Coordinates of C-alpha atoms in Angstrom, one line a residue:
M142 CA 2.0 -25.0 1.5
R143 CA 5.9 -27.5 1.4
Y144 CA 9.3 -26.6 2.7
A145 CA 11.5 -29.3 1.3
E146 CA 14.0 -31.2 3.3
D147 CA 16.8 -29.6 2.9
S148 CA 14.9 -25.8 3.0
Y149 CA 16.3 -23.3 5.6
Y150 CA 13.2 -23.3 7.4
V151 CA 13.4 -27.4 7.9
R152 CA 17.0 -27.2 8.3
N153 CA 16.6 -24.1 10.8
M154 CA 13.6 -26.3 12.6
V155 CA 15.6 -29.0 13.3
N156 CA 19.1 -27.3 14.8
T157 CA 17.1 -25.4 16.8
F158 CA 15.4 -28.2 18.5
T159 CA 18.5 -30.8 18.8
R160 CA 19.4 -30.8 22.5
Y161 CA 22.3 -32.3 24.0
D162 CA 22.1 -35.2 26.2
N163 CA 24.9 -35.4 29.2
A164 CA 24.6 -38.9 30.0
T165 CA 25.7 -40.1 26.6
A166 CA 27.2 -37.1 25.6
K167 CA 25.4 -37.2 22.0
Y168 CA 23.6 -34.5 20.4
I169 CA 19.4 -35.9 19.8
Q170 CA 17.2 -34.6 17.3
Q171 CA 13.9 -33.9 18.5
I172 CA 12.4 -33.2 14.8
P173 CA 13.1 -36.0 12.3
V174 CA 14.6 -34.9 9.2
G175 CA 11.7 -34.5 6.1
E176 CA 9.3 -32.3 4.4
N177 CA 7.4 -29.8 6.3
R178 CA 3.9 -29.8 4.5
T179 CA 0.6 -27.6 5.2
I180 CA -2.4 -29.2 3.9
S181 CA -5.4 -26.9 3.8
H182 CA -9.2 -27.8 2.8
L183 CA -11.5 -25.1 2.7
R184 CA -15.3 -25.8 1.9
G185 CA -18.2 -23.5 1.9
T186 CA -21.6 -23.0 0.5
S187 CA -23.7 -19.5 0.1
F188 CA -26.7 -17.9 -1.9
L189 CA -28.3 -14.7 -2.2
W190 CA -31.7 -14.4 -2.7
R191 CA -33.0 -10.9 -4.0
G192 CA -36.7 -9.3 -4.8
Q193 CA -36.9 -6.2 -6.0
L194 CA -39.5 -3.7 -7.8
A195 CA -38.4 -0.8 -9.6
L196 CA -39.9 2.3 -10.7
D197 CA -39.0 4.6 -13.6
K198 CA -41.5 7.7 -14.4
K199 CA -41.3 10.7 -16.5
I200 CA -44.0 13.2 -15.9
N201 CA -44.7 16.0 -18.4
K202 CA -41.0 16.2 -19.5
H203 CA -40.0 18.3 -16.7
H204 CA -40.4 15.5 -13.5
H205 CA -38.4 12.4 -13.3
I206 CA -38.9 9.8 -10.6
T207 CA -36.9 6.7 -9.9
A208 CA -37.5 4.7 -6.8
L209 CA -36.3 0.8 -5.8
M210 CA -37.7 -1.1 -3.0
A211 CA -35.7 -4.4 -2.4
M212 CA -35.1 -7.0 0.0
E213 CA -32.3 -9.4 0.6
L214 CA -31.1 -12.7 2.3
S215 CA -27.9 -14.2 2.4
D216 CA -26.2 -17.3 3.9
A217 CA -22.5 -17.9 3.8
R218 CA -21.5 -21.2 5.6
S219 CA -17.5 -22.0 5.6
E220 CA -15.3 -24.6 7.1
V221 CA -11.9 -24.8 7.4
D222 CA -9.6 -27.7 8.4
K223 CA -6.1 -27.7 8.5
K224 CA -3.3 -30.2 9.1
Q225 CA 0.4 -29.8 9.5
L226 CA 2.9 -32.9 8.6
I227 CA 6.2 -32.9 9.8
G228 CA 9.4 -35.3 8.9
Y229 CA 6.9 -36.0 5.8
D230 CA 8.4 -38.8 3.4
P231 CA 6.8 -38.1 -0.1
S232 CA 8.1 -41.7 -1.0
T233 CA 6.0 -43.5 1.4
A234 CA 3.1 -40.9 2.2
T235 CA 4.0 -40.9 5.8
S236 CA 4.9 -38.5 8.6
A237 CA 6.7 -38.3 12.1
T238 CA 4.8 -38.3 15.7
I239 CA 6.1 -34.9 17.6
D240 CA 5.4 -34.1 20.8
H241 CA 2.9 -31.1 21.0
I242 CA 2.1 -31.2 24.5
N243 CA 5.5 -30.7 26.3
A244 CA 8.4 -28.3 25.4
L245 CA 10.9 -29.2 23.5
S246 CA 14.9 -27.9 24.4
R247 CA 16.2 -25.5 22.3
I248 CA 20.0 -26.1 21.2
Y249 CA 20.7 -22.2 22.5
G250 CA 18.6 -22.6 26.0
G251 CA 15.1 -22.7 26.7
S252 CA 12.3 -24.4 25.6
Q253 CA 9.2 -24.4 23.5
V254 CA 5.9 -26.4 22.9
I255 CA 5.9 -27.0 18.9
N256 CA 2.2 -26.3 17.7
D257 CA 0.9 -28.8 15.8
G258 CA -0.4 -26.6 13.3
N259 CA -3.9 -28.0 13.4
Y260 CA -6.8 -25.8 12.8
Q261 CA -10.7 -26.0 12.2
N262 CA -13.3 -23.5 11.8
W263 CA -16.9 -23.3 11.1
H264 CA -18.5 -19.9 10.4
V265 CA -22.0 -19.1 9.5
D266 CA -22.9 -15.9 8.5
R267 CA -26.5 -14.5 7.5
Y268 CA -27.7 -11.3 6.4
R269 CA -31.2 -9.7 6.0
S270 CA -31.6 -6.5 4.3
Y271 CA -34.8 -4.1 3.4
L272 CA -34.0 -0.9 1.2
L273 CA -35.6 1.8 -0.4
N274 CA -34.0 4.0 -3.2
A275 CA -36.1 6.8 -4.4
A276 CA -34.8 10.2 -6.4
Y277 CA -36.7 13.2 -7.9
S278 CA -35.5 15.6 -10.4
Y279 CA -37.2 18.5 -11.8
K280 CA -36.2 19.7 -15.1
S281 CA -33.0 17.7 -14.7
I282 CA -32.2 20.9 -12.5
Y283 CA -32.9 20.2 -9.3
D284 CA -32.2 16.7 -7.7
V285 CA -33.4 15.1 -4.5
Y286 CA -32.9 11.8 -3.3
G287 CA -33.2 9.3 -0.3
S288 CA -32.3 6.0 0.9
V289 CA -33.9 4.3 4.0
R290 CA -32.4 0.5 4.7
R291 CA -31.9 -2.0 7.5
D292 CA -29.5 -4.5 7.6
E293 CA -29.5 -7.4 10.1
S294 CA -27.0 -10.1 11.4
N295 CA -26.8 -13.0 13.2
L296 CA -23.6 -11.8 14.9
F297 CA -25.0 -9.2 16.8
G298 CA -27.1 -8.6 19.8
V299 CA -29.5 -11.6 21.1
A300 CA -32.2 -8.9 21.4
T301 CA -34.0 -8.5 17.9
N302 CA -33.9 -5.0 18.2
Q303 CA -30.1 -5.2 18.3
K304 CA -29.8 -7.5 15.2
G305 CA -30.5 -5.1 12.9
V306 CA -29.7 -1.3 12.3
P307 CA -31.4 1.2 10.3
L308 CA -29.4 3.4 7.8
W309 CA -30.5 6.3 5.8
S310 CA -29.4 9.1 3.5
V311 CA -30.6 12.1 2.3
G312 CA -29.3 14.5 -0.7
G313 CA -29.9 17.5 -2.9
A314 CA -28.1 18.7 -6.2
Y315 CA -28.6 22.0 -8.1
N316 CA -27.6 22.1 -12.0
A317 CA -26.7 25.3 -12.7
K318 CA -25.3 24.9 -15.8
R319 CA -29.1 24.2 -16.9
G320 CA -30.9 26.7 -15.1
L321 CA -29.4 30.4 -14.3
L322 CA -26.2 30.1 -15.9
N323 CA -27.2 28.1 -19.3
A324 CA -26.5 31.1 -21.2
V325 CA -22.9 31.0 -20.3
S326 CA -21.1 29.5 -23.6
W327 CA -17.5 28.3 -22.1
L328 CA -19.3 27.0 -19.1
S329 CA -20.2 23.1 -19.7
E330 CA -21.0 21.9 -16.4
L331 CA -21.6 23.3 -13.0
R332 CA -23.2 21.1 -10.4
L333 CA -23.5 21.8 -6.9
R334 CA -24.7 18.7 -4.4
S335 CA -24.7 18.1 -0.5
S336 CA -25.9 14.7 1.0
Y337 CA -25.9 13.2 4.8
G338 CA -26.7 9.8 5.6
V339 CA -25.6 7.2 8.4
Q340 CA -23.8 4.1 7.5
G341 CA -23.2 0.6 9.2
N342 CA -20.5 -1.4 9.7
V343 CA -19.9 -4.9 10.8
D344 CA -17.1 -6.9 12.7
K345 CA -17.3 -10.6 11.3
T346 CA -14.5 -12.0 13.8
M347 CA -17.1 -10.8 16.6
S348 CA -20.3 -12.4 17.9
A349 CA -22.5 -11.4 20.6
W350 CA -22.8 -15.0 22.0
L351 CA -19.8 -16.5 24.3
T352 CA -17.0 -18.3 22.0
A353 CA -14.3 -20.2 22.8
R354 CA -11.1 -22.0 21.1
Y355 CA -9.8 -25.4 22.5
E356 CA -5.7 -25.0 22.5
S357 CA -3.7 -28.1 21.1
F358 CA -1.5 -28.0 24.0
K359 CA -1.5 -28.2 28.0
N360 CA -1.2 -25.6 30.4
I361 CA 1.0 -25.6 33.4
Y362 CA -1.3 -27.9 35.4
Q363 CA -0.9 -30.7 32.3
N364 CA -4.7 -30.3 31.2
R365 CA -6.1 -29.5 28.0
F366 CA -7.6 -26.0 28.2
A367 CA -10.1 -23.5 26.1
T368 CA -9.4 -20.0 25.4
I369 CA -12.0 -17.6 25.5
V370 CA -12.1 -15.9 22.4
N371 CA -15.0 -13.7 22.6
P372 CA -17.0 -13.0 25.9
P373 CA -20.9 -12.7 26.2
N374 CA -22.0 -9.4 24.9
P375 CA -25.6 -9.0 24.5
S376 CA -25.4 -5.4 23.8
L377 CA -23.2 -5.4 20.9
R378 CA -24.5 -2.9 18.5
W379 CA -23.3 -2.0 14.8
E380 CA -20.8 0.3 14.0
K381 CA -22.2 3.5 12.7
T382 CA -21.1 6.5 10.8
R383 CA -22.4 9.6 9.9
V384 CA -21.4 11.4 6.8
T385 CA -21.7 15.0 5.8
N386 CA -20.7 15.8 2.1
I387 CA -20.7 18.7 0.3
G388 CA -19.6 18.8 -3.4
I389 CA -19.2 20.6 -6.9
D390 CA -18.8 19.5 -10.2
L391 CA -17.1 22.2 -12.9
G392 CA -16.4 21.8 -16.4
V393 CA -15.4 24.6 -19.1
Y394 CA -14.6 24.6 -22.6
D395 CA -16.4 21.7 -24.2
Q396 CA -15.3 19.3 -20.7
R397 CA -11.5 20.3 -21.6
I398 CA -11.1 21.0 -18.2
V399 CA -13.3 19.3 -15.6
L400 CA -12.7 19.9 -11.7
H401 CA -14.3 18.0 -8.7
I402 CA -14.3 18.9 -5.3
D403 CA -15.7 17.6 -2.2
H404 CA -15.6 18.4 1.6
Y405 CA -16.6 16.0 4.0
W406 CA -17.2 15.0 7.9
K407 CA -17.2 11.9 9.2
K408 CA -18.2 10.6 12.8
G409 CA -17.7 7.3 13.9
N410 CA -20.2 6.3 16.6
D411 CA -20.3 3.1 18.6
L412 CA -16.7 1.6 17.1
I413 CA -15.5 -1.5 18.1
G414 CA -12.5 -1.6 20.0
N415 CA -10.9 -2.9 23.4
G416 CA -12.8 -2.2 26.6
P417 CA -12.1 -2.6 30.4
I418 CA -14.1 -5.5 32.0
S419 CA -14.0 -6.5 35.6
P420 CA -10.9 -9.0 36.3
Q421 CA -13.5 -11.2 38.2
T422 CA -14.9 -12.2 35.4
G423 CA -11.3 -14.0 34.6
L424 CA -10.6 -11.1 31.5
I425 CA -9.3 -7.9 31.7
Q426 CA -10.5 -6.7 28.5
Y427 CA -13.2 -7.4 26.0
K428 CA -13.9 -6.3 22.4
G429 CA -17.2 -4.2 21.9
N430 CA -18.4 -0.8 21.1
V431 CA -16.1 1.3 22.8
A432 CA -14.9 4.2 20.7
D433 CA -16.2 7.6 18.7
T434 CA -14.1 8.9 15.9
E435 CA -14.0 11.9 13.7
V436 CA -12.6 12.6 10.2
K437 CA -12.6 15.9 8.4
G438 CA -11.2 15.9 4.6
F439 CA -11.1 17.4 1.6
D440 CA -10.8 15.7 -2.1
L441 CA -10.1 17.5 -5.2
S442 CA -9.8 16.0 -9.1
L443 CA -8.7 17.9 -12.0
T444 CA -8.5 16.7 -15.6
S445 CA -7.3 18.5 -18.2
K446 CA -7.2 17.9 -22.1
N447 CA -3.8 20.0 -22.8
L448 CA -3.4 18.5 -26.4
V449 CA -6.4 17.1 -29.0
G450 CA -6.0 16.3 -32.3
A451 CA -3.3 13.9 -33.8
L452 CA -1.3 14.5 -30.6
Q453 CA -3.3 14.1 -27.5
W454 CA -2.1 14.8 -24.2
Q455 CA -4.3 14.5 -21.0
S456 CA -3.2 15.2 -17.3
T457 CA -5.2 14.1 -14.1
F458 CA -4.6 15.3 -10.8
N459 CA -5.8 14.1 -7.5
F460 CA -5.4 15.5 -4.2
S461 CA -7.0 14.7 -0.6
K462 CA -6.7 15.6 2.6
A463 CA -7.9 13.9 5.8
R464 CA -7.2 14.2 9.6
D465 CA -8.7 11.8 12.2
K466 CA -9.0 12.4 15.7
V467 CA -10.1 9.7 18.3
V468 CA -12.9 11.7 20.1
H469 CA -13.6 8.8 22.7
Y470 CA -12.0 5.3 24.1
L471 CA -12.9 3.5 27.1
V472 CA -9.5 1.8 27.2
K473 CA -6.2 3.8 28.7
Q474 CA -2.7 2.6 28.7
G475 CA -1.2 2.0 31.6
S476 CA 2.0 4.2 30.7
N477 CA 3.7 6.2 28.2
F478 CA 5.3 3.2 26.6
G479 CA 2.1 2.1 25.7
Y480 CA 1.2 4.6 23.6
L481 CA 4.7 4.6 21.8
T482 CA 4.6 0.7 21.2
T483 CA 0.6 0.0 20.6
N484 CA -1.1 3.2 20.3
Y485 CA -2.8 1.6 17.6
L486 CA -4.9 -0.8 20.0
N487 CA -5.9 1.7 22.7
P488 CA -5.4 5.1 21.2
Y489 CA -4.9 8.4 23.0
E490 CA -7.9 10.7 23.0
G491 CA -7.7 13.8 20.9
Y492 CA -5.0 12.5 18.9
S493 CA -5.3 10.8 15.5
Q494 CA -5.4 6.6 15.5
S495 CA -2.0 6.6 14.1
A496 CA -0.6 9.2 16.5
L497 CA 3.5 8.8 16.5
F498 CA 4.8 9.6 19.8
S499 CA 8.2 9.5 21.0
F500 CA 10.5 10.2 24.0
P501 CA 12.4 13.5 23.7
Y502 CA 15.7 12.6 23.3
A503 CA 18.9 14.7 24.5
G504 CA 21.6 12.6 23.3
L505 CA 24.6 10.8 25.0
D506 CA 26.7 11.0 27.5
N507 CA 30.5 11.1 27.8
E508 CA 30.0 7.0 28.3
G509 CA 27.9 6.3 25.7
N510 CA 24.4 6.3 27.8
P511 CA 21.0 7.8 26.1
I512 CA 19.8 10.4 28.2
G513 CA 15.9 11.4 28.1
Y514 CA 13.7 13.7 29.9
L515 CA 11.6 13.2 33.0
D516 CA 9.3 16.2 33.9
G517 CA 11.4 18.5 31.6
V518 CA 14.9 17.6 33.4
E519 CA 17.7 15.7 31.6
S520 CA 17.4 12.2 33.4
K521 CA 18.9 8.5 32.9
D522 CA 16.7 6.9 35.1
Y523 CA 14.8 4.8 32.0
S524 CA 12.3 2.7 34.2
A525 CA 10.9 6.2 35.2
I526 CA 10.5 7.9 31.8
L527 CA 9.1 4.6 30.3
N528 CA 6.3 4.1 33.1
S529 CA 5.7 7.6 33.3
K530 CA 1.8 8.6 32.8
S531 CA 2.3 12.3 32.1
L532 CA 2.0 13.6 28.6
Q533 CA 4.6 16.2 28.9
N534 CA 7.1 13.6 29.1
I535 CA 6.5 12.1 25.7
R536 CA 6.4 14.2 22.3
Y537 CA 3.5 14.1 19.5
H538 CA 5.1 14.3 16.0
G539 CA 1.9 13.7 13.9
P540 CA 0.0 10.7 12.5
R541 CA 1.8 7.9 10.9
V542 CA -0.7 8.0 8.0
P543 CA -0.2 11.0 5.6
T544 CA -2.5 13.9 6.0
Y545 CA -2.0 15.3 2.2
F546 CA -1.3 12.4 -0.6
G547 CA -2.5 11.9 -4.5
S548 CA -1.3 11.5 -8.0
F549 CA -0.5 13.0 -10.8
R550 CA -1.1 11.1 -14.2
N551 CA -0.3 11.8 -17.3
D552 CA -1.6 10.2 -20.8
F553 CA -0.2 10.4 -24.6
S554 CA -1.4 8.9 -27.7
Y555 CA -0.3 9.5 -31.3
G556 CA -2.0 7.5 -33.8
R557 CA -1.7 3.3 -32.5
F558 CA 0.9 4.4 -29.9
Y559 CA 0.4 5.4 -26.5
A560 CA 2.6 6.2 -23.1
S561 CA 1.7 7.5 -19.8
F562 CA 3.5 7.8 -16.3
N563 CA 2.1 8.0 -12.9
L564 CA 3.6 10.0 -9.9
L565 CA 2.1 9.4 -6.2
Y566 CA 2.7 11.6 -3.3
Q567 CA 2.2 11.9 0.3
F568 CA 2.8 14.8 3.2
G569 CA 2.2 15.4 7.1
G570 CA 3.0 12.0 7.9
Y571 CA 5.8 10.2 10.5
F572 CA 7.5 6.9 10.5
R573 CA 9.7 5.5 13.5
R574 CA 13.0 4.1 12.0
L575 CA 15.1 1.1 13.4
S576 CA 18.4 1.4 14.7
L577 CA 20.6 -0.8 16.9
S578 CA 19.3 -2.3 19.6
N579 CA 21.4 -3.3 22.5
T580 CA 18.8 -6.0 24.1
A581 CA 18.1 -7.5 20.5
L582 CA 21.7 -7.9 19.2
Y583 CA 22.5 -10.1 22.2
S584 CA 19.1 -12.3 22.0
A585 CA 19.4 -15.4 20.4
T586 CA 16.3 -15.1 18.7
T587 CA 16.1 -11.5 16.7
T588 CA 18.0 -11.5 13.8
G589 CA 18.7 -8.8 10.9
A590 CA 17.1 -6.1 12.5
S591 CA 19.0 -5.7 15.6
I592 CA 22.5 -4.6 13.8
Y593 CA 21.1 -1.3 12.4
D594 CA 23.4 1.4 12.9
Y595 CA 26.1 -0.9 14.3
D596 CA 29.0 0.9 12.8
R597 CA 27.5 4.4 14.2
R598 CA 27.3 3.2 17.8
W599 CA 29.4 5.3 20.3
Q600 CA 32.8 3.7 21.2
Q601 CA 35.0 5.9 22.9
V602 CA 34.9 9.4 24.6
G603 CA 34.3 11.9 22.2
D604 CA 31.5 9.9 20.0
E605 CA 28.8 11.5 21.6
S606 CA 29.5 14.8 19.8
W607 CA 28.3 13.1 16.7
T608 CA 26.2 10.2 16.7
D609 CA 23.1 9.1 18.9
V610 CA 23.7 5.3 18.8
P611 CA 24.3 4.3 22.4
S612 CA 27.2 2.1 23.3
L613 CA 26.7 -1.2 24.0
I614 CA 26.6 -2.9 27.1
Y615 CA 26.4 -6.4 28.7
P616 CA 24.4 -7.2 30.2
A617 CA 21.8 -5.4 28.3
N618 CA 19.3 -3.0 30.1
S619 CA 16.1 -3.2 28.2
S620 CA 14.4 0.1 29.3
R621 CA 17.8 1.8 28.6
S622 CA 17.8 0.1 24.9
N623 CA 13.6 1.3 24.8
L624 CA 14.5 4.8 25.1
Y625 CA 16.7 4.9 22.5
A626 CA 14.8 2.9 20.1
Y627 CA 11.5 5.2 20.8
S628 CA 13.5 8.5 21.0
S629 CA 12.7 11.5 18.7
A630 CA 16.0 10.8 17.4
L631 CA 14.5 7.9 15.3
V632 CA 11.3 9.9 14.3
E633 CA 11.4 10.8 10.1
K634 CA 9.0 12.4 8.0
S635 CA 7.6 10.4 5.4
D636 CA 6.7 13.0 2.7
M637 CA 8.1 11.4 -0.7
I638 CA 7.2 11.6 -4.1
R639 CA 7.0 8.8 -5.9
L640 CA 7.1 7.4 -9.6
Q641 CA 4.7 4.9 -9.4
D642 CA 4.3 3.5 -13.1
V643 CA 5.4 4.0 -16.7
Q644 CA 3.6 2.3 -19.9
I645 CA 4.3 2.3 -23.5
G646 CA 2.4 0.5 -25.7
C647 CA 0.6 0.2 -29.4
R648 CA -2.5 -1.0 -30.5
L649 CA -1.5 -3.7 -33.3
L650 CA -4.9 -4.5 -34.5
D651 CA -8.1 -2.8 -34.5
Q652 CA -11.3 -3.9 -36.5
H653 CA -9.4 -6.8 -37.7
N654 CA -12.1 -10.1 -38.9
W655 CA -12.9 -11.3 -35.9
V656 CA -10.6 -9.6 -33.4
R657 CA -11.9 -6.4 -32.4
S658 CA -8.5 -5.2 -30.8
L659 CA -4.8 -6.1 -30.0
D660 CA -2.7 -4.1 -27.7
I661 CA 0.6 -5.0 -26.6
S662 CA 2.3 -2.6 -23.9
I663 CA 5.6 -2.8 -21.8
V664 CA 4.6 -1.4 -18.2
V665 CA 7.1 -0.3 -15.4
D666 CA 5.8 -0.6 -11.9
N667 CA 7.5 1.1 -8.7
V668 CA 9.8 2.7 -10.7
G669 CA 11.4 4.7 -8.1
I670 CA 11.0 7.5 -5.6
L671 CA 12.1 10.6 -6.8
W672 CA 12.1 12.8 -3.6
R673 CA 12.0 11.6 0.1
A674 CA 12.2 14.1 3.2
N675 CA 13.8 11.5 5.1
N676 CA 18.3 11.5 4.7
H677 CA 18.6 7.6 5.0
R678 CA 17.4 6.6 1.7
L679 CA 14.4 4.7 2.9
D680 CA 11.2 4.0 2.2
P681 CA 8.7 5.0 4.6
N682 CA 6.1 2.7 3.0
V683 CA 8.1 -0.5 3.4
Y684 CA 9.3 -1.4 7.0
Q685 CA 12.5 -1.6 7.3
S686 CA 13.1 -5.5 8.1
S687 CA 10.8 -6.3 4.9
Y688 CA 12.2 -6.4 1.6
P689 CA 12.2 -3.0 -0.3
A690 CA 9.1 -2.9 -2.8
P691 CA 10.8 -4.1 -6.1
R692 CA 10.7 -2.8 -9.5
L693 CA 8.5 -4.9 -11.7
F694 CA 8.8 -5.0 -15.5
S695 CA 5.9 -6.6 -17.3
L696 CA 5.0 -7.2 -20.9
R697 CA 1.5 -6.9 -21.5
I698 CA -0.5 -8.0 -24.5
K699 CA -4.9 -7.6 -24.5
S700 CA -6.8 -8.4 -26.7
S701 CA -10.7 -8.2 -27.2
F702 CA -13.3 -10.2 -29.6

């Protein structure tokens, strides 16, 4: 990564760490002018060995047996070496020496240690897997299948029996079209299926062994020190997910209409997250197997060939429903404010992992102060509201992740020409929009996000009748600001319908000499939102302080030989 000498990044860094010297009455630059470069080197090696035996046997035209037995060994090693150069002069290939140990004064007050940007990392990832898959089919009507495997990793427990996890699944299917309903002419496919199995997952950022990282700066005692990244955890285990699935595949009128439906249940056990640990160890939390979750979902896919012939038109409608719940989690938040700000880290049991909570909001008083609720009574005791642990003092809106979502795609073709458009939709989700922050507005380090709704703030008596944005006070009260920032007044539904993409194309060549095909098309991605539930013209999938998703135009040429 390279930032030029005249770039905003470099100019801002130089200006920020310029200090005023009272003795000389002059400004002194602590960061030299020049390029800022980050040089990274990545080296890696990996190998994969796999041995397998396969069986595919048909007996008497009615019985079909397939099986696969295999063993896999893998070893992946990576090494990262990153270096930051400040005040770099490309004409001489030299850079400046910066004090990365002591804090440097900032022009607007305070001080800060500049990280040297150097980073070294070495990682070894080894896996060993044994697996057996088998399936049996009778007259292509009845199907039974199953799998058993054991995966082992060097990242897990010290004991041999903790390094690996046994995983398995069983399932079956019944093809009614080939069976009882074979004589139904308009039915082209009807298949009922079901399965149950246990899946495993690995968090590669963790290890059962003690790991630490040496910091590039000194502590308050001016000594180099190391930070514990991962305390020893000999009981670290694989995450396990038990999945039950019931499905149906239906096709009618020679597959003119095809329907797929799946209903599933997932139960996660030994999920990895933050867990409590005795403070005498020097830590207050550790990362380990601390959580259980469950998910219930439904998927539907419907495809129809609306027109066939010279003009063809095909539609595909996808619909999904998914609801998750945190069944068990060891760490509890210290206050309601924690569930509003970092619920994704230590989620509230009984609710979605992406649950969105807020403080019930009663509007403003005649001085522009926000009013909340404490134990069901209107209150302006902001600190008590934020630090309360009672669930009745916060309001649950729903999950941040939409519970209903899907797409509707249409494809058209006529001769060599073709076109398509794709609609995306989502319902049942919520998001918190940004608004004026009294505290952030007066902060020297906060920009942009702090001025939302600045023109809608309370300014005089009577404004409380039309606005919920509090007045500005100085000095700012952070608890007062946080009550409004995390109030129910700023929670919006994320429901929307978006025209995701439109494509128009033409096949120019088809089997011409050595060219098998040549297509040209014009594609517009992220065309725009057709409808949204919020009245603020916000894209719920783009964080407000970020740039909105751009509309992309592209000319594509595709050829095959």
